[in-house]
Tab-separated table of C-alpha atoms in Angstrom:
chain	number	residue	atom	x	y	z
A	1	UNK	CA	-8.199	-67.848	39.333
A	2	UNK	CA	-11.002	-70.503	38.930
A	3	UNK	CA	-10.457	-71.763	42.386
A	4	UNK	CA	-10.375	-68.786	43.938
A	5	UNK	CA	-13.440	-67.934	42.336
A	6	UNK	CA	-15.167	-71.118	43.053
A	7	UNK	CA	-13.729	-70.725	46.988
A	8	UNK	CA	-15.427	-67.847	47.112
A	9	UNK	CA	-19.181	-69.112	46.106
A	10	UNK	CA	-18.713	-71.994	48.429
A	11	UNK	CA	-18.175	-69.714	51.245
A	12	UNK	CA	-21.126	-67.417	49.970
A	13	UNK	CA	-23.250	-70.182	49.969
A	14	UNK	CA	-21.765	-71.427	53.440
A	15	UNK	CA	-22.729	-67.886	55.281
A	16	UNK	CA	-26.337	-68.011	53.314
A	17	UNK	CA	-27.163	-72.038	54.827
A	18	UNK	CA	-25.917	-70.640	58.867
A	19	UNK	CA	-27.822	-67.416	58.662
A	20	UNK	CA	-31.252	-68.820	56.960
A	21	UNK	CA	-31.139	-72.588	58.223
A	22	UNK	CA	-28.588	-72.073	61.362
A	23	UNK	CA	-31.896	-71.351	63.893
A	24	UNK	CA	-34.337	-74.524	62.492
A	25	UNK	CA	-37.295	-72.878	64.523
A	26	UNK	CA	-39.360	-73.356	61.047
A	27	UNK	CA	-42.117	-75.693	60.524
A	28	UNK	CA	-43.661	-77.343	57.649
A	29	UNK	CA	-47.148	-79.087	58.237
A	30	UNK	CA	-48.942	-81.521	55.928
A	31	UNK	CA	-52.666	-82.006	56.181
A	32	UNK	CA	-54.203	-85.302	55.307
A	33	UNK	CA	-57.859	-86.935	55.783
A	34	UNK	CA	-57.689	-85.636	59.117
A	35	UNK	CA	-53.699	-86.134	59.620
A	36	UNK	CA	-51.744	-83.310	60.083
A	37	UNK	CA	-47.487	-83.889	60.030
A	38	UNK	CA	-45.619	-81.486	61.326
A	39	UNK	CA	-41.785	-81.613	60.296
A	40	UNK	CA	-38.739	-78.858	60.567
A	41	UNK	CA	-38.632	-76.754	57.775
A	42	UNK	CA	-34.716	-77.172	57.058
A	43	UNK	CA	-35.468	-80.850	56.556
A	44	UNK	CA	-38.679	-80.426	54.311
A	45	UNK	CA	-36.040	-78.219	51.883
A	46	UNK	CA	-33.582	-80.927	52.561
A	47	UNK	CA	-36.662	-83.552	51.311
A	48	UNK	CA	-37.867	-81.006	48.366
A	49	UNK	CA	-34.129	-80.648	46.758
A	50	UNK	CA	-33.707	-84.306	46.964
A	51	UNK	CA	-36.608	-85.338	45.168
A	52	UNK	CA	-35.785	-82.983	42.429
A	53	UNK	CA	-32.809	-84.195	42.009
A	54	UNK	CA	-33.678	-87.440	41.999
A	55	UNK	CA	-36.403	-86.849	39.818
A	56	UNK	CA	-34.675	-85.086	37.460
A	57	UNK	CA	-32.239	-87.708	37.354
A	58	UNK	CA	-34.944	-90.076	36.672
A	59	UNK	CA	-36.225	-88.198	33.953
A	60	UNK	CA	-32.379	-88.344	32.089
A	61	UNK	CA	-32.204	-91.496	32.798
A	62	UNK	CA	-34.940	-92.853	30.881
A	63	UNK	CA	-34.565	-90.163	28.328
A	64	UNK	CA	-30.802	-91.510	27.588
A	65	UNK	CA	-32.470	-95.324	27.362
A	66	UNK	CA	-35.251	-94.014	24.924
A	67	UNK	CA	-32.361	-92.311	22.686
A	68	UNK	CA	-29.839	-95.155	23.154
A	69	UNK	CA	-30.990	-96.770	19.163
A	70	UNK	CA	-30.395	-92.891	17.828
A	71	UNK	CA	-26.922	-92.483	19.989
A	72	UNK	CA	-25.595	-95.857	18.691
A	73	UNK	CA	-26.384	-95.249	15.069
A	74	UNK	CA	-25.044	-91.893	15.756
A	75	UNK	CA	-22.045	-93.750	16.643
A	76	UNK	CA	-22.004	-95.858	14.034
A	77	UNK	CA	-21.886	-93.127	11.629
A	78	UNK	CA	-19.598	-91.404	13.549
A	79	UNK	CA	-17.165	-94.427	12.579
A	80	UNK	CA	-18.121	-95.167	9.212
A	81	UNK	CA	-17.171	-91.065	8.918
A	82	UNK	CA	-14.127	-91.442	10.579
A	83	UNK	CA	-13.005	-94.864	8.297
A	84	UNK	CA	-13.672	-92.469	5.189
A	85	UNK	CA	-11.615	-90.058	6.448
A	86	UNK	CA	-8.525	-92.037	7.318
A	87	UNK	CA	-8.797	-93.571	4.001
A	88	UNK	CA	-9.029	-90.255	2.471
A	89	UNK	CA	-5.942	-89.445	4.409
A	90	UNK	CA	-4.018	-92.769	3.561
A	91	UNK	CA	-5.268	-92.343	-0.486
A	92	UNK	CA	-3.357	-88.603	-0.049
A	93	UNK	CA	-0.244	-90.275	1.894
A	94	UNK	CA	0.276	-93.042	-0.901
A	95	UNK	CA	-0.415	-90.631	-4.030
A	96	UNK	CA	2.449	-88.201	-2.209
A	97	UNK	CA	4.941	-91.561	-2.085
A	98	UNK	CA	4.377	-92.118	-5.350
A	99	UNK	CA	2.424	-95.821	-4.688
A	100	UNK	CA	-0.207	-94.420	-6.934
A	101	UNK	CA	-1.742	-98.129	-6.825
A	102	UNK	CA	-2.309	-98.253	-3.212
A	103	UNK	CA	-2.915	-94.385	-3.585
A	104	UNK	CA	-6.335	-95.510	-6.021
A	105	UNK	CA	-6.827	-98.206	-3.467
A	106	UNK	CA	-7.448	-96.445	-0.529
A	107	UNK	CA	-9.593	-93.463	-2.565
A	108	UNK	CA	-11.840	-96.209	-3.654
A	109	UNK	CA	-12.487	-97.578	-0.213
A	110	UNK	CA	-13.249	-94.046	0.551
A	111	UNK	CA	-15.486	-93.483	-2.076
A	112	UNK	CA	-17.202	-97.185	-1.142
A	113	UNK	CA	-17.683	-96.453	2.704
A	114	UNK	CA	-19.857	-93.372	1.554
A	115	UNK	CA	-21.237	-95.328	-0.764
A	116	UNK	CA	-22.660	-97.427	1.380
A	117	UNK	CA	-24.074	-95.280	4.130
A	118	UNK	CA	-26.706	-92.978	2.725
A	119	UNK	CA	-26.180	-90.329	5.513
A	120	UNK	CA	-22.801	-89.936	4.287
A	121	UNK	CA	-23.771	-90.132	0.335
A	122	UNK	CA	-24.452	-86.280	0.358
A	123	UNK	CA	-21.338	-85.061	0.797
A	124	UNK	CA	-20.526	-84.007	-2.532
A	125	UNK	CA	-17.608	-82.315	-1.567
A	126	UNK	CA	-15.670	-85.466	0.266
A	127	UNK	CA	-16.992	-87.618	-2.860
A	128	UNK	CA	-15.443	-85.177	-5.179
A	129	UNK	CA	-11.905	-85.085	-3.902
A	130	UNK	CA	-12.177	-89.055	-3.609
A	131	UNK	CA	-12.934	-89.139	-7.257
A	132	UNK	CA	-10.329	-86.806	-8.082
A	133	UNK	CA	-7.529	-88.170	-6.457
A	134	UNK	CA	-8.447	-91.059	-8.255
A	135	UNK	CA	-8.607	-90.083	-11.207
A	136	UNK	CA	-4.931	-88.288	-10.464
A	137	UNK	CA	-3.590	-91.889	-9.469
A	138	UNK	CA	-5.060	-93.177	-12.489
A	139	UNK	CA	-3.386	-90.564	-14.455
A	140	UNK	CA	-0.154	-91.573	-13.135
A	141	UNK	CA	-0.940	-95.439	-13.589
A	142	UNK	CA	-1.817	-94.093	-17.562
A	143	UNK	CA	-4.761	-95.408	-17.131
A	144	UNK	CA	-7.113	-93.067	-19.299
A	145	UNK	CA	-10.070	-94.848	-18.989
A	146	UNK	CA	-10.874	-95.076	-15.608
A	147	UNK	CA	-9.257	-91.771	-15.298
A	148	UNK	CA	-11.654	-89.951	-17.011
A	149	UNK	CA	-13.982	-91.677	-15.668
A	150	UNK	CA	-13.331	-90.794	-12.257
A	151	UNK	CA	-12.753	-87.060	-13.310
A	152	UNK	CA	-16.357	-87.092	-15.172
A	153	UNK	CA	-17.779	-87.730	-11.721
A	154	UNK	CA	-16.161	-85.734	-9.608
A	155	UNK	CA	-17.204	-82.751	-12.362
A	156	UNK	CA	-20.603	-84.347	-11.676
A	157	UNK	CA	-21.069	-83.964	-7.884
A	158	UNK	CA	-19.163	-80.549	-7.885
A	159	UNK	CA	-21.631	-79.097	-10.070
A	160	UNK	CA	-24.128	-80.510	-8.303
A	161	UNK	CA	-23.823	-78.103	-4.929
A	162	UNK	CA	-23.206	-74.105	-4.705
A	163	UNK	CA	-20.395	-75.267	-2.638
A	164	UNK	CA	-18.073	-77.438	-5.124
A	165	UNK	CA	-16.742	-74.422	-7.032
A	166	UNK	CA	-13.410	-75.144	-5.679
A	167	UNK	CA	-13.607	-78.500	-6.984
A	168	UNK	CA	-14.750	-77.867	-10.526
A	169	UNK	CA	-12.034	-75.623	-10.583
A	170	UNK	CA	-9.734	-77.914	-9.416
A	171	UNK	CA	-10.874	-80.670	-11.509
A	172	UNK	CA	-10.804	-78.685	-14.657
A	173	UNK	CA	-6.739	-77.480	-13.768
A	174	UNK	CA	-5.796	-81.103	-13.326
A	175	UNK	CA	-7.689	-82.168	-16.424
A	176	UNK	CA	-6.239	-80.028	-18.446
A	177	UNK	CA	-2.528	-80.887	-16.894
A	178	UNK	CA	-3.693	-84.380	-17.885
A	179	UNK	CA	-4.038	-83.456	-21.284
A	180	UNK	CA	-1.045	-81.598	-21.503
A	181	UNK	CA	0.641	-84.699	-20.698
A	182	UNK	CA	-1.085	-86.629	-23.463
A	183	UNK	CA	0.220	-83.487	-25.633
A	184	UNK	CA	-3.760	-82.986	-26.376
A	185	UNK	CA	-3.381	-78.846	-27.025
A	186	UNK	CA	-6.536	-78.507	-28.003
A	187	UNK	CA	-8.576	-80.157	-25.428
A	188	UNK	CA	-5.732	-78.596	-22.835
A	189	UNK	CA	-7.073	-75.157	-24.097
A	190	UNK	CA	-10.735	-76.225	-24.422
A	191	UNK	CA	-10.503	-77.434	-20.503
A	192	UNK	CA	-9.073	-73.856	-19.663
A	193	UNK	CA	-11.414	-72.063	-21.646
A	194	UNK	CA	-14.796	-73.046	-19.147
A	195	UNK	CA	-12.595	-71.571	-16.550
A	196	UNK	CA	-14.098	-68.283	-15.160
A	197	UNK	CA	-12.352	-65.564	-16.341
A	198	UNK	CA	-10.947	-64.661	-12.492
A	199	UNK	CA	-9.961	-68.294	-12.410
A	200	UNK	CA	-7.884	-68.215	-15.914
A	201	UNK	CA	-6.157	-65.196	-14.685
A	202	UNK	CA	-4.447	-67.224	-11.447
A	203	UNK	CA	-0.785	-67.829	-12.234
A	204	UNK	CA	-1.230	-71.857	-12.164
A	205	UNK	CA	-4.294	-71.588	-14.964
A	206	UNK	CA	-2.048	-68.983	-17.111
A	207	UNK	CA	1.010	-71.559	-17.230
A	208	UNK	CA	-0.912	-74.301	-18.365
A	209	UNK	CA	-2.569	-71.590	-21.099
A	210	UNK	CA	1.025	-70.836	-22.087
A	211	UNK	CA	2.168	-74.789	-22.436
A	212	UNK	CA	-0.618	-75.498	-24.060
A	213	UNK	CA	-0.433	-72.554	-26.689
A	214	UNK	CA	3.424	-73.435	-27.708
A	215	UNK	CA	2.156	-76.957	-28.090
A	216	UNK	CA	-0.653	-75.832	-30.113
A	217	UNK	CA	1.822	-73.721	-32.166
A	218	UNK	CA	0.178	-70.400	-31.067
A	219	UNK	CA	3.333	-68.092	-30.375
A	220	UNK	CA	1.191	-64.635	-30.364
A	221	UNK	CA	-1.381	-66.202	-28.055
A	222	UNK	CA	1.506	-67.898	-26.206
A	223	UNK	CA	3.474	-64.479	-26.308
A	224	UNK	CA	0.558	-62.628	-24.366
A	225	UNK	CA	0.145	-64.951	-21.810
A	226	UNK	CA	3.864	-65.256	-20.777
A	227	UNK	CA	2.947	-61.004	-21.182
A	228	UNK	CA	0.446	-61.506	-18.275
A	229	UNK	CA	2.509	-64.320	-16.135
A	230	UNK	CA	5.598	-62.130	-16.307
A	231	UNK	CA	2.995	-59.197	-15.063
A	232	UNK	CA	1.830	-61.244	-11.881
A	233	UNK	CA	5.400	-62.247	-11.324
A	234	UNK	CA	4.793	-65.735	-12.332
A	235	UNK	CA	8.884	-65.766	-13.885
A	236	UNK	CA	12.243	-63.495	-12.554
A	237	UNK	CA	13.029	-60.833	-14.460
A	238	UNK	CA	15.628	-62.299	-16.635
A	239	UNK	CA	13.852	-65.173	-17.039
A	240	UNK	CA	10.830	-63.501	-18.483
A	241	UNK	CA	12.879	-61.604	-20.788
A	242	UNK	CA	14.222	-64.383	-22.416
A	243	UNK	CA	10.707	-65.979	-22.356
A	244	UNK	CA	9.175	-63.680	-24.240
A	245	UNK	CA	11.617	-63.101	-27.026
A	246	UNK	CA	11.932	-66.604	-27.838
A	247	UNK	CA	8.339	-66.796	-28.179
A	248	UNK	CA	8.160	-63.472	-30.323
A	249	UNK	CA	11.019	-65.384	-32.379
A	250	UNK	CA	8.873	-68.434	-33.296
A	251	UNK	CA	5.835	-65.935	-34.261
A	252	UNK	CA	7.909	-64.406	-36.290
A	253	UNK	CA	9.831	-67.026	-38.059
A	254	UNK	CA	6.054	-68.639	-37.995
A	255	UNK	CA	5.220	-66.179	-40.847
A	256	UNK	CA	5.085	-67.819	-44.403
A	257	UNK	CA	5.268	-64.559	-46.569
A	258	UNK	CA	4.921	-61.210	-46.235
A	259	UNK	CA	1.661	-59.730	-45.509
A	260	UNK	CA	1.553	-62.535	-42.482
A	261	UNK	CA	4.889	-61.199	-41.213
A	262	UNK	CA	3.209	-57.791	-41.585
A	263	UNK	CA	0.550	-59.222	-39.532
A	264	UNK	CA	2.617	-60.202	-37.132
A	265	UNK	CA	4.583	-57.514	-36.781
A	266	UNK	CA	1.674	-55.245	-36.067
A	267	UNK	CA	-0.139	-57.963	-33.121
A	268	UNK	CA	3.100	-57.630	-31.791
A	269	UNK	CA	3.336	-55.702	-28.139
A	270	UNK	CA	5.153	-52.350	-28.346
A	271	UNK	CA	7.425	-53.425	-25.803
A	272	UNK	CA	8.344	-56.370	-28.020
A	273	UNK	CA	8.923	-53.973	-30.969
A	274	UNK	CA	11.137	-52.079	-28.809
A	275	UNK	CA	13.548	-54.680	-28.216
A	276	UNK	CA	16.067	-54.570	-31.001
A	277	UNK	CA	16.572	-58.165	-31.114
A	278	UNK	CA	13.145	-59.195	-31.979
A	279	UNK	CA	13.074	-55.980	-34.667
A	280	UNK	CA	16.481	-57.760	-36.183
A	281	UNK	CA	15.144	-61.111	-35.948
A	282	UNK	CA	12.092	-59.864	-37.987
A	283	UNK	CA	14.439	-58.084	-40.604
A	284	UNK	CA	15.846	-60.976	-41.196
A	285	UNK	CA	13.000	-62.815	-41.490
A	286	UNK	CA	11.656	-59.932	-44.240
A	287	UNK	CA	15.228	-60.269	-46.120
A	288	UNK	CA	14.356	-63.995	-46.596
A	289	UNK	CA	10.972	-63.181	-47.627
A	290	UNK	CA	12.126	-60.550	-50.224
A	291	UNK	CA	10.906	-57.495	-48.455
A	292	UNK	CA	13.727	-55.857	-47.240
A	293	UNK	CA	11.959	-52.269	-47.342
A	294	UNK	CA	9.740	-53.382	-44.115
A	295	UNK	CA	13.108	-54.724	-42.380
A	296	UNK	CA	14.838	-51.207	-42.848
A	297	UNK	CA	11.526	-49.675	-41.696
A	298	UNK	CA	11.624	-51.683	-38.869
A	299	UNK	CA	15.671	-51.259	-38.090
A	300	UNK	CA	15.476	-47.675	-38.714
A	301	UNK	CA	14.443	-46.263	-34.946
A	302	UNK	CA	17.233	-48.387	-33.577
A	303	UNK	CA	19.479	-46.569	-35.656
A	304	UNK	CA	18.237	-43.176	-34.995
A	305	UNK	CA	18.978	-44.127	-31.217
A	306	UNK	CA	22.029	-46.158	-31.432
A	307	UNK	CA	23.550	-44.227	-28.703
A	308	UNK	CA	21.471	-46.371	-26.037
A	309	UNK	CA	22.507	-49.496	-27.271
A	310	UNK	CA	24.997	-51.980	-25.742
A	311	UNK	CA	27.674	-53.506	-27.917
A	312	UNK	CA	26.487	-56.663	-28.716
A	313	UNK	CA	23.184	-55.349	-29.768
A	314	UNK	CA	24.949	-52.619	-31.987
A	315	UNK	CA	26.939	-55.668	-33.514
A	316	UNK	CA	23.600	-57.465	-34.152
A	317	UNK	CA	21.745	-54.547	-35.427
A	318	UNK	CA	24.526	-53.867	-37.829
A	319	UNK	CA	24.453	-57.878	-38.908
A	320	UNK	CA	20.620	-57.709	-39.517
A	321	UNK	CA	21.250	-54.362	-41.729
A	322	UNK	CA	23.261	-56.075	-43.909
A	323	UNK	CA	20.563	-58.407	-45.399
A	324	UNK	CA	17.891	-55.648	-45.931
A	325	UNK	CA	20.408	-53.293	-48.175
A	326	UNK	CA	18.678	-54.000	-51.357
A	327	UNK	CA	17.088	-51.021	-52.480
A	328	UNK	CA	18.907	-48.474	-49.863
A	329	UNK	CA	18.339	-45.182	-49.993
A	330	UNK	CA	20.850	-42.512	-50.222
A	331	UNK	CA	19.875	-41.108	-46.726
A	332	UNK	CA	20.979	-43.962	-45.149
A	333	UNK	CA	24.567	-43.596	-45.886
A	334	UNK	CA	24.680	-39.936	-43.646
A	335	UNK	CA	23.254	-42.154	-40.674
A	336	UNK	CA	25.612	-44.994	-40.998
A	337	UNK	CA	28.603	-42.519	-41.256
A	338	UNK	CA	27.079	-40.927	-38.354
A	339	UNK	CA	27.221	-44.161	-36.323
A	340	UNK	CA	31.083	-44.906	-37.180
A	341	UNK	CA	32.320	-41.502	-36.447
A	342	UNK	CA	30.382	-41.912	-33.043
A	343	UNK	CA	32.022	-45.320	-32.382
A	344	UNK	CA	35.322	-45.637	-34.733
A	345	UNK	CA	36.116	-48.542	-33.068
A	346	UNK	CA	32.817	-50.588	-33.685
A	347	UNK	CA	34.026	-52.701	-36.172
A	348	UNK	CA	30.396	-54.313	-36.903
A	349	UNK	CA	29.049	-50.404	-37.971
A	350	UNK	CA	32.224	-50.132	-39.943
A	351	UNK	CA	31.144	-53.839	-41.547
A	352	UNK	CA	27.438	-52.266	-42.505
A	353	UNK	CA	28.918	-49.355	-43.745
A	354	UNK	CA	30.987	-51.295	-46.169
A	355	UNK	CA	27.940	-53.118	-47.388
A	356	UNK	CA	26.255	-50.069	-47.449
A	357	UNK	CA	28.784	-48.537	-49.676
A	358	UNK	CA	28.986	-51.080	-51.905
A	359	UNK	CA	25.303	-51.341	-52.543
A	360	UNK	CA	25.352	-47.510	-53.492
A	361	UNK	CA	27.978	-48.729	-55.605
A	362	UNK	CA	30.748	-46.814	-54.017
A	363	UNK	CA	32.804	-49.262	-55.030
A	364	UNK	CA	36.485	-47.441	-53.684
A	365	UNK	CA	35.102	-46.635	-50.164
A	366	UNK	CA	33.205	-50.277	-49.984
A	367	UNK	CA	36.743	-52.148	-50.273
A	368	UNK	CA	38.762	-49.971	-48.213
A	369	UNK	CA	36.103	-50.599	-45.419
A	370	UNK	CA	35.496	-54.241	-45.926
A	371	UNK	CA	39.116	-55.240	-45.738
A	372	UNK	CA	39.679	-53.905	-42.675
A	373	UNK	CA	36.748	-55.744	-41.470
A	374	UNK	CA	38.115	-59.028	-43.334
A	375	UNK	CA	41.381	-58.170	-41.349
A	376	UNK	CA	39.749	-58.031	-38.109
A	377	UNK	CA	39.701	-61.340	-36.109
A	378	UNK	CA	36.936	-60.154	-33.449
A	379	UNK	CA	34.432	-59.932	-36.089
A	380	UNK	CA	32.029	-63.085	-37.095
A	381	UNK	CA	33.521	-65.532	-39.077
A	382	UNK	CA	29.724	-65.292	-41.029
A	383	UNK	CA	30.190	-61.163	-41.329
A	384	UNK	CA	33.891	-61.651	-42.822
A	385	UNK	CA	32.864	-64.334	-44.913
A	386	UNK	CA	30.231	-62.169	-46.314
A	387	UNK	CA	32.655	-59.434	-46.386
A	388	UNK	CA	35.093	-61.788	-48.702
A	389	UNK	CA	32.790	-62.633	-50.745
A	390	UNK	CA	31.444	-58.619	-51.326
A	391	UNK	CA	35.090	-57.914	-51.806
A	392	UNK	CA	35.123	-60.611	-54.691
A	393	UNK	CA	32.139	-58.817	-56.433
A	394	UNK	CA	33.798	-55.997	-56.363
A	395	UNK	CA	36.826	-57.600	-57.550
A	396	UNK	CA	34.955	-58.868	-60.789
A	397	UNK	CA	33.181	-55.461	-61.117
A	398	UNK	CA	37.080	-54.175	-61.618
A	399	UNK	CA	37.960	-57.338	-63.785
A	400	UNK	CA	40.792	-58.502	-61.255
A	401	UNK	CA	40.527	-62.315	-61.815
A	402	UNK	CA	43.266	-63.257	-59.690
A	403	UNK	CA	42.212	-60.931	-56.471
A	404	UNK	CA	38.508	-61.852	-57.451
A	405	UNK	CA	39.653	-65.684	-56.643
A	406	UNK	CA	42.194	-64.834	-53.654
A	407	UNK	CA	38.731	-63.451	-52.344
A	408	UNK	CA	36.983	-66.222	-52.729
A	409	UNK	CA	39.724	-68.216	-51.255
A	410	UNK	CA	39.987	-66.476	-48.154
A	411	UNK	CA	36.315	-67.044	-48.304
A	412	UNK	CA	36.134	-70.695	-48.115
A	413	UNK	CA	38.977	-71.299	-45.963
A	414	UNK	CA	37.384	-69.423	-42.989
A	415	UNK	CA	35.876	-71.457	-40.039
């Protein structure tokens, strides 16, 4: 289309020259100190556009040798720029191979080129990412020193323009990866706390948060940020599940006595109350404690709703009952009788029921139900052993030596 185009002016222009210059019956006359010249006027615009040109070209010409220093420092930058660059680039190669020598190398030679040429020395971005990768070789070469060395000047000249915000972030993630790897929680979480607060909440910033705050032995801090990474997707499903019940495990085994478990309890999301594994695991951590009132409390919606519970959950809730029977009250019976007629064949219910039983001191209705869970291979070997060793209480309460120690027998031979 170009040529066509171009075609097209050349025979425009071609028609324009035959029509306008094609008669020559045009003269031009110069007048001189008495001289006249008298010349054709197609050759005095022939004359005229020539010594433009030429006089334009003239002018270029000794405009390009007045410039010629400026274009060949120009140049020379150009190639000093270029030399930085392609170290950069190596430095980046190197640290990605894992020759985090060579990697340093190479950054430094950056960092030295712009060093040396002032006109280069004020771009604080391309002197901040030198430093930093670096200070990231250095890391890897566990070379502290120089490390934070490098990573104190790249913090330097990122703060130093508008325009280095991506670095200072940057530099303050990979600083406080660093320390992470020195196992240095509280600096890691210092580093992560100048963040800006849209910068903490990117999924990169809230993993680090969460290492650092297991590290630092802060499972409720640690708990709401895997709360806010398992929001923005940062884990799968099941994964974040498990996650967060593990870390609601350690808060709560965390607690030294009761009022902190209390404490805990309470900081505790709702959706982590809900889950009937972390309520067991914190009735069992109130049985040890000596307040198995709060554990019941706690246990008590689960059983209210057992209907929407899987089996192994059932089986655990009735396991974490079990420990928090001191001081039962007599309404608890109805629901636990409730729970075995609605699922005869749970042998777990029929095993807190039993407990139950004998803690009322029901003593007939207590054996009959913990033998059959003795009997019953599919239970825990740690629920029959229990059971046994119920059974032998019972068994002393009725002054039966001999079944009292065929109890305890069975007891100590289980595995």
């Amino acid at each position: 289309m170009r040529t066509i185009i171009w075609l097209v002016l050349l025979f425009s222009v071609a028609v324009v020259a035959a029509l306008v210059l094609g008669r020559n019956d045009g003269l031009a006359s110069f007048y001189w100190n008495g001289w006249r010249l008298d010349v054709s006027l197609n050759l005095f615009l022939l004359v005229l556009v020539g010594s433009c040109f030429a006089l334009v070209t003239a002018i270029q010409t000794v405009g390009s040798m007045i410039s010629l220093p400026q274009r060949a420092k120009e140049w020379r930058l150009a190639q000093r720029e270029r030399s930085a660059q392609l170290a950069l680039r190596e430095s980046l190669g190197e640290f990605f191979g894992a020759r985090y020598g060579r990697a340093q190398k190479a950054a430094q030679r950056a960092l030295s080129i712009h060093a040396q040429t002032p006109e280069l020395s004020q771009d604080a971005g391309f002197l901040a990412l030198g430093h930093l990768l670096a200070a990231n070789s250095a890391h890897r070469l566990q070379d502290r020193r120089r490390r934070d060395e490098q990573l104190n000047l790249a913090l330097e000249l990122a703060r130093r323009t508008s325009a280095g915000r991506a670095q200072e972030e940057g530099a303050l993630l990979l600083a406080a990866e660093w320390a992470l790897d020195d196992r240095d929680a509280p600096r890691a979480l210092g580093l992560l706390a100048d963040l800006n607060p849209g910068v903490a909440r990117r999924t990169q910033a809230l993993r680090l948060k969460l290492q650092a705050s297991r590290l630092a032995k802060q499972s409720l801090e640690a708990l709401r940020t895997a709360r806010l990474l398992a929001k923005h997707q940062g884990f799968s499903k099941v994964a974040a599940q498990g996650l967060l019940r593990s870390l609601a495990f350690e808060a709560l085994d965390g607690a030294r006595d009761v009022d902190q478990l209390r404490q805990v309890w309470q900081q505790l999301d709702s959706a982590d109350r809900r889950d009937v594994l972390v309520a067991c695991r914190a009735a069992g951590r109130s049985a040890a404690l000596g307040s198995p009132d709060d554990g019941r409390g706690w246990l008590r919606p689960f059983w209210d709703d057992i209907g929407e519970l899987q089996n192994d959950e059932r089986a655990t809730l009735a396991e974490s009952l079990v420990p928090v029977l001191p001081g039962l009250a007599p309404e608890w019976l109805q629901r636990l009788e409730s729970a075995v007629q609605r699922f005869p064949r749970d042998k777990y219910l029929a095993y807190a029921l039993g407990h139950a039983l004998a803690e009322r001191q029901l003593w007939g209705k207590a054996r009959l139900m913990l033998e059959q869970v003795c009997d019953d291979h599919e239970v825990g070997v740690a629920a029959r052993r229990r059971s046994w060793l119920t059974l032998a209480q019972l068994a002393e309460q009725d002054g039966d030596q001999d079944r009292r120690a065929r109890c305890f027998e069975a007891a100590a031979v289980l595995q």
